[in-house]
Amino acid sequence: MSTTFNNRLTEEQYELVSELVNNALVKAVDSMAKMLKIRVDASHVDFNTGDVKNFPDLDLLGRFKAHLVKLVFSGDIRGAFYFVILDHEVDLINSVCLPEEFKSDKRTENKLMKHGFMSEIENVIAALSMKEISEYLGVQLELKVPQIQIIPCDQINEYFEKENKIYKTAFHVSSVLKGVAVNVSPYFIWILDQNFLDILRLNTTE
């Protein structure tokens, strides 16, 4: 895991955040691996103060479709978790990893079940990450119902520019949860508002 040290954080604050993010991603990887029954690694991990940065690789994919899932949380800190997974990766997961209970002979029902399986994975990972934030910083947070949309890859960076403005992003985490044997690499992104940094400072000595 690597990130550029930002002078808005003291060394103690940076160490606390680093441990928080690392533990959350370890649990995210473990949950995704167990549910998909594949090996998963966290890669391209970046966390820092300020806005979510652009993802040039997504722009290069042009009009290819991606599934974008947003899970808003509220409470002592405002923000959201996001998953971006390419359309063909969803199909690959469904063909290789879909459990029997999510399969159906009816085509329409089968499609809904496949989306339900992906949503279940994303919900579990988001809830675990929210729990890490809550426990590390002693805050109360509530996770909302997922918002799902299908969006062209070359519109995703523009989408996050708008999200940065909505939440006035004070801290972000971006990562890729990469399947080792199965070629799937969903992006897992956090956006947190200024309350995150304020509460972080209250939990550390100046």
Tab-separated table of N, CA, C and O in Angstrom, residues 58-150:
chain	number	residue	atom	x	y	z
A	58	LEU	N	-10.005	4.278	-17.027
A	58	LEU	CA	-11.427	4.208	-17.355
A	58	LEU	C	-11.754	5.064	-18.578
A	58	LEU	O	-12.565	4.671	-19.414
A	59	ASP	N	-11.119	6.216	-18.691
A	59	ASP	CA	-11.323	7.058	-19.876
A	59	ASP	C	-10.930	6.313	-21.152
A	59	ASP	O	-11.565	6.452	-22.201
A	60	LEU	N	-9.869	5.505	-21.057
A	60	LEU	CA	-9.380	4.778	-22.231
A	60	LEU	C	-10.376	3.727	-22.723
A	60	LEU	O	-10.327	3.308	-23.880
A	61	LEU	N	-11.309	3.321	-21.838
A	61	LEU	CA	-12.296	2.298	-22.219
A	61	LEU	C	-13.492	2.895	-22.967
A	61	LEU	O	-14.366	2.161	-23.429
A	62	GLY	N	-13.530	4.213	-23.050
A	62	GLY	CA	-14.551	4.886	-23.855
A	62	GLY	C	-15.970	4.553	-23.437
A	62	GLY	O	-16.343	4.693	-22.284
A	63	ARG	N	-16.777	4.066	-24.407
A	63	ARG	CA	-18.202	3.832	-24.175
A	63	ARG	C	-18.497	2.450	-23.594
A	63	ARG	O	-19.672	2.102	-23.426
A	64	PHE	N	-17.481	1.669	-23.294
A	64	PHE	CA	-17.734	0.396	-22.598
A	64	PHE	C	-18.515	0.689	-21.318
A	64	PHE	O	-18.240	1.661	-20.620
A	65	LYS	N	-19.457	-0.187	-21.005
A	65	LYS	CA	-20.330	0.050	-19.859
A	65	LYS	C	-19.704	-0.464	-18.559
A	65	LYS	O	-18.999	-1.467	-18.543
A	66	ALA	N	-20.010	0.250	-17.486
A	66	ALA	CA	-19.594	-0.172	-16.144
A	66	ALA	C	-20.792	-0.092	-15.206
A	66	ALA	O	-21.685	0.743	-15.385
A	67	HIS	N	-20.813	-0.971	-14.227
A	67	HIS	CA	-21.826	-0.921	-13.167
A	67	HIS	C	-21.248	-0.071	-12.041
A	67	HIS	O	-20.171	-0.381	-11.521
A	68	LEU	N	-21.945	0.982	-11.682
A	68	LEU	CA	-21.490	1.870	-10.617
A	68	LEU	C	-22.485	1.793	-9.457
A	68	LEU	O	-23.664	2.086	-9.624
A	69	VAL	N	-21.996	1.355	-8.326
A	69	VAL	CA	-22.841	1.212	-7.133
A	69	VAL	C	-22.380	2.218	-6.084
A	69	VAL	O	-21.189	2.291	-5.767
A	70	LYS	N	-23.321	2.978	-5.556
A	70	LYS	CA	-23.024	3.980	-4.524
A	70	LYS	C	-23.785	3.621	-3.263
A	70	LYS	O	-24.988	3.387	-3.299
A	71	LEU	N	-23.063	3.556	-2.140
A	71	LEU	CA	-23.688	3.305	-0.833
A	71	LEU	C	-23.373	4.495	0.069
A	71	LEU	O	-22.243	4.663	0.534
A	72	VAL	N	-24.381	5.319	0.274
A	72	VAL	CA	-24.230	6.530	1.085
A	72	VAL	C	-24.263	6.150	2.560
A	72	VAL	O	-25.003	5.244	2.964
A	73	PHE	N	-23.453	6.841	3.375
A	73	PHE	CA	-23.597	6.703	4.827
A	73	PHE	C	-23.716	8.091	5.449
A	73	PHE	O	-23.227	9.085	4.913
A	74	SER	N	-24.414	8.119	6.566
A	74	SER	CA	-24.634	9.385	7.263
A	74	SER	C	-24.406	9.168	8.748
A	74	SER	O	-24.154	8.061	9.192
A	75	GLY	N	-24.504	10.255	9.509
A	75	GLY	CA	-24.245	10.190	10.942
A	75	GLY	C	-23.202	11.214	11.335
A	75	GLY	O	-23.251	12.362	10.868
A	76	ASP	N	-22.244	10.810	12.168
A	76	ASP	CA	-21.187	11.734	12.606
A	76	ASP	C	-20.283	12.151	11.443
A	76	ASP	O	-19.636	13.199	11.496
A	77	ILE	N	-20.206	11.317	10.410
A	77	ILE	CA	-19.429	11.611	9.198
A	77	ILE	C	-20.339	11.357	8.005
A	77	ILE	O	-21.099	10.390	7.998
A	78	ARG	N	-20.274	12.237	7.002
A	78	ARG	CA	-21.025	12.030	5.756
A	78	ARG	C	-20.082	11.542	4.673
A	78	ARG	O	-18.927	11.956	4.612
A	79	GLY	N	-20.602	10.683	3.825
A	79	GLY	CA	-19.785	10.224	2.719
A	79	GLY	C	-20.452	9.079	1.987
A	79	GLY	O	-21.658	8.858	2.119
A	80	ALA	N	-19.653	8.347	1.197
A	80	ALA	CA	-20.192	7.226	0.438
A	80	ALA	C	-19.076	6.267	0.053
A	80	ALA	O	-17.909	6.650	-0.058
A	81	PHE	N	-19.472	5.013	-0.140
A	81	PHE	CA	-18.608	3.993	-0.732
A	81	PHE	C	-19.091	3.758	-2.163
A	81	PHE	O	-20.291	3.803	-2.432
A	82	TYR	N	-18.158	3.484	-3.055
A	82	TYR	CA	-18.496	3.260	-4.457
A	82	TYR	C	-17.791	2.011	-4.970
A	82	TYR	O	-16.642	1.746	-4.604
A	83	PHE	N	-18.486	1.283	-5.821
A	83	PHE	CA	-17.888	0.163	-6.548
A	83	PHE	C	-18.077	0.426	-8.037
A	83	PHE	O	-19.175	0.789	-8.469
A	84	VAL	N	-17.018	0.264	-8.798
A	84	VAL	CA	-17.097	0.377	-10.260
A	84	VAL	C	-16.584	-0.934	-10.833
A	84	VAL	O	-15.421	-1.302	-10.622
A	85	ILE	N	-17.461	-1.643	-11.528
A	85	ILE	CA	-17.068	-2.921	-12.107
A	85	ILE	C	-17.558	-2.968	-13.549
A	85	ILE	O	-18.704	-2.615	-13.841
A	86	LEU	N	-16.688	-3.368	-14.462
A	86	LEU	CA	-17.024	-3.393	-15.879
A	86	LEU	C	-18.100	-4.436	-16.169
A	86	LEU	O	-18.191	-5.471	-15.491
A	87	ASP	N	-18.913	-4.137	-17.163
A	87	ASP	CA	-20.044	-4.998	-17.508
A	87	ASP	C	-19.605	-6.432	-17.787
A	87	ASP	O	-20.214	-7.385	-17.305
A	88	HIS	N	-18.521	-6.597	-18.549
A	88	HIS	CA	-18.074	-7.962	-18.878
A	88	HIS	C	-17.515	-8.677	-17.645
A	88	HIS	O	-17.535	-9.907	-17.579
A	89	GLU	N	-17.038	-7.908	-16.639
A	89	GLU	CA	-16.563	-8.536	-15.400
A	89	GLU	C	-17.741	-9.083	-14.594
A	89	GLU	O	-17.628	-10.141	-13.958
A	90	VAL	N	-18.871	-8.359	-14.629
A	90	VAL	CA	-20.083	-8.855	-13.965
A	90	VAL	C	-20.507	-10.175	-14.612
A	90	VAL	O	-20.824	-11.147	-13.918
A	91	ASP	N	-20.482	-10.210	-15.947
A	91	ASP	CA	-20.846	-11.447	-16.648
A	91	ASP	C	-19.884	-12.585	-16.305
A	91	ASP	O	-20.308	-13.734	-16.121
A	92	LEU	N	-18.598	-12.267	-16.192
A	92	LEU	CA	-17.598	-13.286	-15.865
A	92	LEU	C	-17.833	-13.833	-14.459
A	92	LEU	O	-17.794	-15.055	-14.238
A	93	ILE	N	-18.075	-12.939	-13.511
A	93	ILE	CA	-18.362	-13.377	-12.134
A	93	ILE	C	-19.590	-14.280	-12.122
A	93	ILE	O	-19.623	-15.327	-11.469
A	94	ASN	N	-20.616	-13.880	-12.885
A	94	ASN	CA	-21.853	-14.659	-12.900
A	94	ASN	C	-21.676	-16.019	-13.563
A	94	ASN	O	-22.337	-16.988	-13.198
A	95	SER	N	-20.767	-16.109	-14.530
A	95	SER	CA	-20.565	-17.391	-15.210
A	95	SER	C	-19.644	-18.321	-14.420
A	95	SER	O	-19.787	-19.538	-14.469
A	96	VAL	N	-18.707	-17.731	-13.671
A	96	VAL	CA	-17.699	-18.540	-12.978
A	96	VAL	C	-18.016	-18.747	-11.494
A	96	VAL	O	-17.771	-19.820	-10.942
A	97	CYS	N	-18.569	-17.703	-10.863
A	97	CYS	CA	-18.641	-17.700	-9.399
A	97	CYS	C	-20.047	-17.696	-8.814
A	97	CYS	O	-20.205	-17.760	-7.592
A	98	LEU	N	-21.085	-17.607	-9.647
A	98	LEU	CA	-22.448	-17.462	-9.131
A	98	LEU	C	-22.885	-18.722	-8.376
A	98	LEU	O	-22.878	-19.813	-8.934
A	99	PRO	N	-23.265	-18.583	-7.087
A	99	PRO	CA	-23.715	-19.749	-6.320
A	99	PRO	C	-25.036	-20.298	-6.873
A	99	PRO	O	-25.794	-19.585	-7.534
A	100	GLU	N	-25.311	-21.556	-6.573
A	100	GLU	CA	-26.523	-22.208	-7.070
A	100	GLU	C	-27.789	-21.466	-6.667
A	100	GLU	O	-28.751	-21.397	-7.433
A	101	GLU	N	-27.802	-20.918	-5.443
A	101	GLU	CA	-29.020	-20.256	-4.967
A	101	GLU	C	-29.345	-18.976	-5.730
A	101	GLU	O	-30.436	-18.424	-5.614
A	102	PHE	N	-28.377	-18.480	-6.526
A	102	PHE	CA	-28.613	-17.288	-7.332
A	102	PHE	C	-28.893	-17.630	-8.794
A	102	PHE	O	-28.945	-16.755	-9.640
A	103	LYS	N	-29.070	-18.911	-9.082
A	103	LYS	CA	-29.349	-19.326	-10.456
A	103	LYS	C	-30.826	-19.665	-10.607
A	103	LYS	O	-31.470	-20.156	-9.684
A	104	SER	N	-31.344	-19.385	-11.805
A	104	SER	CA	-32.747	-19.662	-12.086
A	104	SER	C	-32.898	-20.026	-13.556
A	104	SER	O	-32.137	-19.571	-14.410
A	105	ASP	N	-33.911	-20.847	-13.866
A	105	ASP	CA	-34.178	-21.206	-15.255
A	105	ASP	C	-34.868	-20.069	-16.005
A	105	ASP	O	-34.832	-20.007	-17.231
A	106	LYS	N	-35.507	-19.171	-15.259
A	106	LYS	CA	-36.220	-18.058	-15.891
A	106	LYS	C	-35.234	-16.922	-16.166
A	106	LYS	O	-34.558	-16.449	-15.258
A	107	ARG	N	-35.199	-16.484	-17.414
A	107	ARG	CA	-34.175	-15.520	-17.847
A	107	ARG	C	-34.250	-14.197	-17.073
A	107	ARG	O	-33.239	-13.687	-16.581
A	108	THR	N	-35.453	-13.632	-16.969
A	108	THR	CA	-35.611	-12.339	-16.276
A	108	THR	C	-35.251	-12.477	-14.804
A	108	THR	O	-34.535	-11.659	-14.237
A	109	GLU	N	-35.746	-13.547	-14.198
A	109	GLU	CA	-35.460	-13.789	-12.779
A	109	GLU	C	-33.976	-14.032	-12.566
A	109	GLU	O	-33.387	-13.554	-11.591
A	110	ASN	N	-33.347	-14.738	-13.502
A	110	ASN	CA	-31.917	-15.030	-13.408
A	110	ASN	C	-31.096	-13.741	-13.421
A	110	ASN	O	-30.148	-13.583	-12.660
A	111	LYS	N	-31.480	-12.794	-14.285
A	111	LYS	CA	-30.778	-11.513	-14.376
A	111	LYS	C	-30.870	-10.752	-13.061
A	111	LYS	O	-29.888	-10.191	-12.564
A	112	LEU	N	-32.053	-10.748	-12.462
A	112	LEU	CA	-32.251	-10.062	-11.177
A	112	LEU	C	-31.424	-10.721	-10.077
A	112	LEU	O	-30.844	-10.046	-9.220
A	113	MET	N	-31.362	-12.050	-10.094
A	113	MET	CA	-30.600	-12.784	-9.082
A	113	MET	C	-29.116	-12.467	-9.186
A	113	MET	O	-28.417	-12.313	-8.193
A	114	LYS	N	-28.621	-12.339	-10.434
A	114	LYS	CA	-27.205	-12.028	-10.638
A	114	LYS	C	-26.874	-10.650	-10.083
A	114	LYS	O	-25.851	-10.458	-9.431
A	115	HIS	N	-27.754	-9.684	-10.332
A	115	HIS	CA	-27.550	-8.345	-9.767
A	115	HIS	C	-27.624	-8.401	-8.244
A	115	HIS	O	-26.897	-7.702	-7.550
A	116	GLY	N	-28.512	-9.263	-7.740
A	116	GLY	CA	-28.652	-9.410	-6.291
A	116	GLY	C	-27.390	-9.960	-5.660
A	116	GLY	O	-26.986	-9.536	-4.571
A	117	PHE	N	-26.729	-10.888	-6.345
A	117	PHE	CA	-25.489	-11.470	-5.835
A	117	PHE	C	-24.395	-10.408	-5.736
A	117	PHE	O	-23.715	-10.289	-4.734
A	118	MET	N	-24.234	-9.597	-6.803
A	118	MET	CA	-23.229	-8.536	-6.784
A	118	MET	C	-23.537	-7.513	-5.690
A	118	MET	O	-22.643	-7.066	-4.968
A	119	SER	N	-24.796	-7.156	-5.555
A	119	SER	CA	-25.189	-6.172	-4.537
A	119	SER	C	-24.899	-6.687	-3.134
A	119	SER	O	-24.494	-5.926	-2.252
A	120	GLU	N	-25.105	-7.988	-2.946
A	120	GLU	CA	-24.834	-8.585	-1.631
A	120	GLU	C	-23.354	-8.474	-1.283
A	120	GLU	O	-22.989	-8.115	-0.157
A	121	ILE	N	-22.480	-8.759	-2.255
A	121	ILE	CA	-21.033	-8.648	-2.037
A	121	ILE	C	-20.665	-7.206	-1.676
A	121	ILE	O	-19.933	-6.945	-0.718
A	122	GLU	N	-21.176	-6.261	-2.457
A	122	GLU	CA	-20.848	-4.846	-2.248
A	122	GLU	C	-21.374	-4.338	-0.915
A	122	GLU	O	-20.703	-3.570	-0.219
A	123	ASN	N	-22.573	-4.786	-0.543
A	123	ASN	CA	-23.146	-4.405	0.756
A	123	ASN	C	-22.292	-4.885	1.913
A	123	ASN	O	-22.053	-4.153	2.876
A	124	VAL	N	-21.852	-6.127	1.830
A	124	VAL	CA	-21.031	-6.711	2.904
A	124	VAL	C	-19.724	-5.933	3.052
A	124	VAL	O	-19.309	-5.572	4.158
A	125	ILE	N	-19.060	-5.658	1.926
A	125	ILE	CA	-17.775	-4.954	1.966
A	125	ILE	C	-17.950	-3.542	2.511
A	125	ILE	O	-17.159	-3.081	3.345
A	126	ALA	N	-18.984	-2.842	2.052
A	126	ALA	CA	-19.236	-1.472	2.535
A	126	ALA	C	-19.535	-1.465	4.028
A	126	ALA	O	-19.041	-0.616	4.776
A	127	ALA	N	-20.343	-2.428	4.488
A	127	ALA	CA	-20.692	-2.493	5.912
A	127	ALA	C	-19.456	-2.764	6.770
A	127	ALA	O	-19.288	-2.179	7.847
A	128	LEU	N	-18.573	-3.646	6.299
A	128	LEU	CA	-17.339	-3.931	7.043
A	128	LEU	C	-16.439	-2.694	7.114
A	128	LEU	O	-15.846	-2.410	8.159
A	129	SER	N	-16.345	-1.954	6.010
A	129	SER	CA	-15.511	-0.753	5.983
A	129	SER	C	-16.091	0.318	6.896
A	129	SER	O	-15.356	1.003	7.611
A	130	MET	N	-17.409	0.457	6.871
A	130	MET	CA	-18.057	1.428	7.756
A	130	MET	C	-17.834	1.064	9.225
A	130	MET	O	-17.596	1.943	10.068
A	131	LYS	N	-17.864	-0.228	9.521
A	131	LYS	CA	-17.620	-0.687	10.900
A	131	LYS	C	-16.206	-0.332	11.342
A	131	LYS	O	-15.990	0.081	12.495
A	132	GLU	N	-15.224	-0.476	10.433
A	132	GLU	CA	-13.838	-0.108	10.773
A	132	GLU	C	-13.743	1.384	11.119
A	132	GLU	O	-13.116	1.752	12.105
A	133	ILE	N	-14.367	2.221	10.301
A	133	ILE	CA	-14.350	3.664	10.571
A	133	ILE	C	-14.995	3.944	11.928
A	133	ILE	O	-14.464	4.702	12.744
A	134	SER	N	-16.141	3.318	12.180
A	134	SER	CA	-16.870	3.532	13.435
A	134	SER	C	-16.039	3.132	14.646
A	134	SER	O	-15.976	3.869	15.638
A	135	GLU	N	-15.394	1.961	14.553
A	135	GLU	CA	-14.646	1.452	15.701
A	135	GLU	C	-13.348	2.219	15.927
A	135	GLU	O	-12.978	2.491	17.068
A	136	TYR	N	-12.659	2.577	14.866
A	136	TYR	CA	-11.395	3.312	15.012
A	136	TYR	C	-11.614	4.721	15.552
A	136	TYR	O	-10.817	5.222	16.347
A	137	LEU	N	-12.693	5.367	15.114
A	137	LEU	CA	-12.898	6.776	15.474
A	137	LEU	C	-14.003	6.976	16.503
A	137	LEU	O	-14.235	8.106	16.939
A	138	GLY	N	-14.692	5.906	16.896
A	138	GLY	CA	-15.736	6.024	17.909
A	138	GLY	C	-16.919	6.849	17.442
A	138	GLY	O	-17.430	7.697	18.174
A	139	VAL	N	-17.374	6.602	16.204
A	139	VAL	CA	-18.472	7.384	15.640
A	139	VAL	C	-19.661	6.481	15.319
A	139	VAL	O	-19.527	5.262	15.192
A	140	GLN	N	-20.829	7.108	15.181
A	140	GLN	CA	-22.050	6.405	14.799
A	140	GLN	C	-22.341	6.706	13.332
A	140	GLN	O	-22.441	7.865	12.935
A	141	LEU	N	-22.463	5.652	12.516
A	141	LEU	CA	-22.741	5.817	11.093
A	141	LEU	C	-23.878	4.884	10.688
A	141	LEU	O	-24.064	3.825	11.270
A	142	GLU	N	-24.626	5.308	9.658
A	142	GLU	CA	-25.726	4.491	9.142
A	142	GLU	C	-25.577	4.356	7.627
A	142	GLU	O	-25.441	5.360	6.915
A	143	LEU	N	-25.618	3.120	7.157
A	143	LEU	CA	-25.456	2.844	5.725
A	143	LEU	C	-26.823	2.828	5.052
A	143	LEU	O	-27.770	2.208	5.541
A	144	LYS	N	-26.938	3.515	3.923
A	144	LYS	CA	-28.193	3.614	3.188
A	144	LYS	C	-28.301	2.510	2.135
A	144	LYS	O	-27.354	1.772	1.873
A	145	VAL	N	-29.460	2.450	1.502
A	145	VAL	CA	-29.720	1.460	0.451
A	145	VAL	C	-28.845	1.779	-0.771
A	145	VAL	O	-28.678	2.944	-1.138
A	146	PRO	N	-28.273	0.751	-1.418
A	146	PRO	CA	-27.411	1.004	-2.580
A	146	PRO	C	-28.151	1.680	-3.730
A	146	PRO	O	-29.328	1.426	-3.965
A	147	GLN	N	-27.421	2.560	-4.422
A	147	GLN	CA	-27.913	3.179	-5.662
A	147	GLN	C	-27.083	2.593	-6.803
A	147	GLN	O	-25.861	2.675	-6.786
A	148	ILE	N	-27.752	1.994	-7.777
A	148	ILE	CA	-27.055	1.282	-8.849
A	148	ILE	C	-27.372	1.929	-10.191
A	148	ILE	O	-28.525	2.228	-10.488
A	149	GLN	N	-26.345	2.160	-10.984
A	149	GLN	CA	-26.548	2.656	-12.348
A	149	GLN	C	-25.513	2.038	-13.273
A	149	GLN	O	-24.446	1.612	-12.836
A	150	ILE	N	-25.862	1.985	-14.549
A	150	ILE	CA	-24.912	1.536	-15.573
A	150	ILE	C	-24.500	2.772	-16.363
A	150	ILE	O	-25.350	3.541	-16.820
